[in-house]
């Protein structure tokens, strides 16, 4: 049975066409500009976030009614929980969004800390801090950022900030997803941001999924220029803060290779990827049999090899987004919209942590997407949360709390 299962997985992996993956059009709504602030962040088409779960693995002829059976047996227990060491585990926190009250922000942070998670990844918009001019800062957004960061730290959580979205004054009104005309303007912002949060924010990720035009409409060369501008800027504001390359959709080695070729090497401390599975209901152990399937978590080995070839073999890799969406299937889903059961979401998440700790010691941080279910009406996007919308516990939360408690 094991041989048959592996053969089926291999066939599935070979059907995934590298150039056919993308993302859905739904939005995660990160980093709203000041002008958008009163209207909330629960809908719209621009935002960090719809990222990652919208990869579009090849459109195969295979469909599944209901939630598919797990094609791979759970691995033999690989490693003890967090107290014994291994990759740190955290969660995406959309705490800057307008669909949270301060009381809810504190309540969800209490839940995150109680689950023994160690990091939160918080998306912040350059355009929300400085929407009007180079020397203008929005006090409401600064106050919110202080509140969220300080509340996380008070609960013993480390903070990773994802900085993105360009204000119109910096790119001639080309849109928040377009790069600034002068990368130095982004560098100046990052120096200010790192200085403001010196000693409070542990790391800064430069943009979200910059390989996707859902999040970045510039070229690879323009992205590399942003990274080169951001690195010394962050270090000037906080020498101890780490600079994280913006995690691409999946383990996108083709794009990462082009980033190296564009001269970004030497301008980041941490490599990042978003190893969502494609199709999206595959278990984490699905093998990368030919070493070229960017839509598998196990392709991270190729990411590390690429880093080694570019002199970065000693740098860590962080998964700054990953996860599974828990919802029933009706048989007509695209490959990137396939859900898993709540129990599979829990099992796959724990197995992914075990797998990474056992086989990929260079992956030192795993950030789950996301803290709670959303309410956009997109069933795939809405059900990645480790908590329900009302902050009640999903099975994945319960299993994480148990496993990470040691």
Short mmCIF file of C-alpha atoms in Angstrom, two decimals, residues 99-345:
data_model
loop_
_atom_site.label_atom_id
_atom_site.label_comp_id
_atom_site.label_asym_id
_atom_site.label_seq_id
_atom_site.Cartn_x
_atom_site.Cartn_y
_atom_site.Cartn_z
CA UNK A 99 -11.46 44.48 11.55
CA UNK A 100 -9.91 44.10 15.01
CA UNK A 101 -10.76 46.03 18.15
CA UNK A 102 -7.99 46.52 20.70
CA UNK A 103 -9.75 44.07 22.99
CA UNK A 104 -9.74 41.46 20.23
CA UNK A 105 -6.08 42.14 19.50
CA UNK A 106 -5.23 41.40 23.12
CA UNK A 107 -7.50 38.35 23.21
CA UNK A 108 -5.92 36.77 20.14
CA UNK A 109 -2.41 37.50 21.44
CA UNK A 110 -3.35 35.76 24.69
CA UNK A 111 -4.43 32.74 22.64
CA UNK A 112 -1.22 32.77 20.61
CA UNK A 113 0.94 32.90 23.74
CA UNK A 114 -1.11 30.18 25.43
CA UNK A 115 -0.41 27.86 22.48
CA UNK A 116 3.35 28.24 23.15
CA UNK A 117 3.95 29.88 19.78
CA UNK A 118 7.09 32.01 19.81
CA UNK A 119 6.73 34.51 16.94
CA UNK A 120 4.12 36.71 15.33
CA UNK A 121 4.47 38.06 11.81
CA UNK A 122 2.79 41.46 11.53
CA UNK A 123 2.23 43.16 8.16
CA UNK A 124 2.72 46.92 8.10
CA UNK A 125 2.25 49.29 5.15
CA UNK A 126 4.75 51.99 4.25
CA UNK A 127 1.81 53.74 2.59
CA UNK A 128 -0.09 53.63 5.88
CA UNK A 129 2.72 55.24 7.83
CA UNK A 130 3.52 57.90 5.20
CA UNK A 131 0.69 58.23 2.70
CA UNK A 132 0.95 62.01 2.21
CA UNK A 133 4.61 62.96 1.96
CA UNK A 134 8.17 61.95 2.78
CA UNK A 135 8.19 63.79 6.11
CA UNK A 136 4.56 63.04 7.09
CA UNK A 137 3.70 60.25 9.52
CA UNK A 138 0.20 59.14 10.49
CA UNK A 139 -0.16 59.12 14.26
CA UNK A 140 -3.13 56.72 14.25
CA UNK A 141 -1.09 54.06 12.45
CA UNK A 142 1.99 54.63 14.59
CA UNK A 143 -0.13 54.31 17.73
CA UNK A 144 -1.63 51.05 16.49
CA UNK A 145 1.78 49.65 15.59
CA UNK A 146 3.11 50.50 19.06
CA UNK A 147 0.09 48.89 20.69
CA UNK A 148 0.33 45.63 18.74
CA UNK A 149 4.12 45.25 18.96
CA UNK A 150 4.25 46.05 22.67
CA UNK A 151 1.32 43.75 23.45
CA UNK A 152 3.06 40.89 21.64
CA UNK A 153 6.33 41.46 23.48
CA UNK A 154 4.54 41.63 26.83
CA UNK A 155 3.40 38.08 26.15
CA UNK A 156 6.89 36.85 25.38
CA UNK A 157 6.43 36.80 21.60
CA UNK A 158 9.09 37.85 19.11
CA UNK A 159 7.98 40.11 16.28
CA UNK A 160 8.68 39.85 12.56
CA UNK A 161 7.40 42.86 10.60
CA UNK A 162 6.64 42.54 6.91
CA UNK A 163 7.09 45.98 5.35
CA UNK A 164 5.49 46.70 1.99
CA UNK A 165 3.14 48.96 -0.06
CA UNK A 166 4.47 52.13 -1.63
CA UNK A 167 2.86 55.53 -0.98
CA UNK A 168 1.84 57.45 -4.06
CA UNK A 169 4.28 60.30 -3.48
CA UNK A 170 7.18 57.83 -3.79
CA UNK A 171 6.28 56.39 -7.20
CA UNK A 172 4.26 59.02 -9.01
CA UNK A 173 0.95 57.47 -8.09
CA UNK A 174 1.75 54.15 -9.79
CA UNK A 175 -0.06 52.18 -7.08
CA UNK A 176 0.89 50.65 -3.75
CA UNK A 177 2.16 47.45 -5.35
CA UNK A 178 4.61 49.29 -7.61
CA UNK A 179 8.14 49.95 -6.34
CA UNK A 180 9.27 53.46 -5.46
CA UNK A 181 10.95 55.51 -8.15
CA UNK A 182 13.97 55.88 -5.89
CA UNK A 183 14.80 52.86 -3.71
CA UNK A 184 16.52 55.23 -1.29
CA UNK A 185 13.09 56.48 -0.22
CA UNK A 186 12.24 52.97 0.93
CA UNK A 187 15.62 52.78 2.63
CA UNK A 188 14.90 55.99 4.54
CA UNK A 189 11.57 54.61 5.68
CA UNK A 190 13.13 51.33 6.82
CA UNK A 191 15.84 53.19 8.77
CA UNK A 192 13.11 55.19 10.53
CA UNK A 193 11.01 52.08 11.19
CA UNK A 194 13.90 50.03 12.57
CA UNK A 195 15.01 52.95 14.74
CA UNK A 196 11.53 53.46 16.11
CA UNK A 197 11.18 49.80 17.05
CA UNK A 198 14.79 49.21 18.03
CA UNK A 199 14.94 46.37 20.51
CA UNK A 200 11.23 45.61 20.05
CA UNK A 201 11.06 44.14 16.54
CA UNK A 202 13.44 41.23 15.95
CA UNK A 203 13.33 41.06 12.15
CA UNK A 204 12.04 42.84 9.06
CA UNK A 205 10.83 41.04 5.95
CA UNK A 206 11.20 43.08 2.78
CA UNK A 207 7.81 42.91 1.08
CA UNK A 208 5.39 40.02 0.80
CA UNK A 209 5.59 37.51 -2.06
CA UNK A 210 7.42 39.85 -4.42
CA UNK A 211 7.46 37.16 -7.10
CA UNK A 212 3.70 37.64 -7.54
CA UNK A 213 2.11 40.54 -9.36
CA UNK A 214 -0.70 40.33 -6.83
CA UNK A 215 1.78 41.94 -4.45
CA UNK A 216 4.62 43.49 -6.42
CA UNK A 217 4.36 44.87 -9.96
CA UNK A 218 8.02 45.75 -10.37
CA UNK A 219 10.82 43.69 -11.89
CA UNK A 220 13.24 41.36 -10.17
CA UNK A 221 15.92 44.03 -10.57
CA UNK A 222 13.70 46.59 -8.88
CA UNK A 223 13.02 44.21 -6.01
CA UNK A 224 16.74 43.51 -5.60
CA UNK A 225 17.31 47.27 -5.45
CA UNK A 226 14.79 47.53 -2.59
CA UNK A 227 16.59 44.80 -0.67
CA UNK A 228 19.96 46.48 -1.19
CA UNK A 229 18.52 49.79 0.03
CA UNK A 230 16.76 48.23 3.02
CA UNK A 231 19.63 46.19 4.43
CA UNK A 232 22.01 48.98 5.54
CA UNK A 233 19.02 51.12 6.47
CA UNK A 234 17.65 48.55 8.92
CA UNK A 235 21.09 47.99 10.38
CA UNK A 236 21.51 51.73 10.92
CA UNK A 237 18.25 51.84 12.85
CA UNK A 238 18.78 48.62 14.79
CA UNK A 239 22.04 46.71 14.27
CA UNK A 240 20.62 43.65 15.99
CA UNK A 241 17.52 43.34 13.79
CA UNK A 242 17.62 40.74 11.05
CA UNK A 243 16.68 41.47 7.45
CA UNK A 244 14.58 38.77 5.81
CA UNK A 245 14.22 38.37 2.06
CA UNK A 246 10.56 38.67 1.05
CA UNK A 247 9.13 35.17 0.97
CA UNK A 248 8.05 34.13 -2.56
CA UNK A 249 5.02 32.00 -3.27
CA UNK A 250 6.04 28.39 -2.68
CA UNK A 251 9.69 27.32 -2.72
CA UNK A 252 10.22 29.32 -5.90
CA UNK A 253 13.84 28.52 -6.73
CA UNK A 254 13.57 29.98 -10.24
CA UNK A 255 12.67 33.41 -8.88
CA UNK A 256 15.18 33.18 -6.04
CA UNK A 257 17.91 32.39 -8.55
CA UNK A 258 16.99 35.52 -10.48
CA UNK A 259 17.13 37.58 -7.26
CA UNK A 260 20.68 36.40 -6.70
CA UNK A 261 21.52 37.21 -10.30
CA UNK A 262 20.10 40.70 -9.79
CA UNK A 263 22.55 41.34 -6.98
CA UNK A 264 20.53 40.88 -3.79
CA UNK A 265 22.98 38.42 -2.29
CA UNK A 266 24.72 39.89 0.74
CA UNK A 267 21.75 42.14 1.53
CA UNK A 268 19.72 39.82 3.74
CA UNK A 269 20.36 37.75 6.83
CA UNK A 270 17.55 35.22 6.37
CA UNK A 271 16.07 33.51 3.31
CA UNK A 272 12.28 33.13 3.33
CA UNK A 273 9.77 31.10 1.37
CA UNK A 274 6.03 30.28 1.60
CA UNK A 275 5.84 26.52 1.07
CA UNK A 276 2.11 26.11 0.49
CA UNK A 277 1.38 22.77 -1.10
CA UNK A 278 0.16 22.40 -4.66
CA UNK A 279 -2.40 20.92 -4.96
CA UNK A 280 -3.36 22.56 -1.70
CA UNK A 281 -4.59 19.40 0.05
CA UNK A 282 -1.33 17.45 -0.23
CA UNK A 283 0.36 16.37 3.01
CA UNK A 284 3.68 17.98 3.95
CA UNK A 285 5.83 14.88 3.32
CA UNK A 286 4.95 14.68 -0.39
CA UNK A 287 8.34 13.95 -1.98
CA UNK A 288 10.05 16.20 -4.50
CA UNK A 289 11.05 13.22 -6.59
CA UNK A 290 12.85 15.06 -9.39
CA UNK A 291 14.01 18.00 -7.30
CA UNK A 292 12.16 20.53 -9.46
CA UNK A 293 8.68 20.82 -7.96
CA UNK A 294 8.51 24.26 -6.35
CA UNK A 295 4.98 23.56 -5.06
CA UNK A 296 6.12 21.13 -2.38
CA UNK A 297 7.48 21.82 1.10
CA UNK A 298 10.20 19.24 0.48
CA UNK A 299 11.59 21.40 -2.35
CA UNK A 300 13.17 23.49 0.39
CA UNK A 301 16.20 21.25 -0.04
CA UNK A 302 16.68 22.80 -3.48
CA UNK A 303 16.34 26.28 -1.97
CA UNK A 304 19.13 25.47 0.45
CA UNK A 305 21.29 24.10 -2.34
CA UNK A 306 20.76 27.31 -4.33
CA UNK A 307 21.82 29.32 -1.29
CA UNK A 308 24.90 27.16 -0.84
CA UNK A 309 25.85 27.69 -4.49
CA UNK A 310 25.68 31.45 -3.88
CA UNK A 311 27.74 31.42 -0.71
CA UNK A 312 24.75 31.60 1.63
CA UNK A 313 24.70 28.01 2.85
CA UNK A 314 25.15 29.10 6.46
CA UNK A 315 22.14 31.42 6.45
CA UNK A 316 18.84 30.16 7.86
CA UNK A 317 15.61 29.72 5.95
CA UNK A 318 12.32 30.85 7.45
CA UNK A 319 8.92 29.74 6.26
CA UNK A 320 7.18 33.09 6.74
CA UNK A 321 3.81 31.67 5.64
CA UNK A 322 2.55 28.11 5.42
CA UNK A 323 -0.59 26.16 6.17
CA UNK A 324 -3.73 24.37 5.02
CA UNK A 325 -7.30 25.62 4.69
CA UNK A 326 -9.95 23.53 6.48
CA UNK A 327 -13.18 23.23 4.49
CA UNK A 328 -15.19 20.60 2.59
CA UNK A 329 -14.73 20.12 -1.15
CA UNK A 330 -17.55 19.71 -3.66
CA UNK A 331 -15.43 18.11 -6.38
CA UNK A 332 -15.17 21.14 -8.62
CA UNK A 333 -12.33 22.96 -6.88
CA UNK A 334 -9.24 24.10 -8.68
CA UNK A 335 -6.07 22.50 -7.37
CA UNK A 336 -5.21 25.59 -5.34
CA UNK A 337 -8.65 25.71 -3.68
CA UNK A 338 -8.76 22.21 -2.25
CA UNK A 339 -9.51 22.07 1.46
CA UNK A 340 -8.72 19.53 4.14
CA UNK A 341 -10.72 18.47 7.18
CA UNK A 342 -10.10 20.30 10.48
CA UNK A 343 -8.46 17.11 11.72
CA UNK A 344 -6.18 16.93 8.69
CA UNK A 345 -5.27 20.60 9.12
#
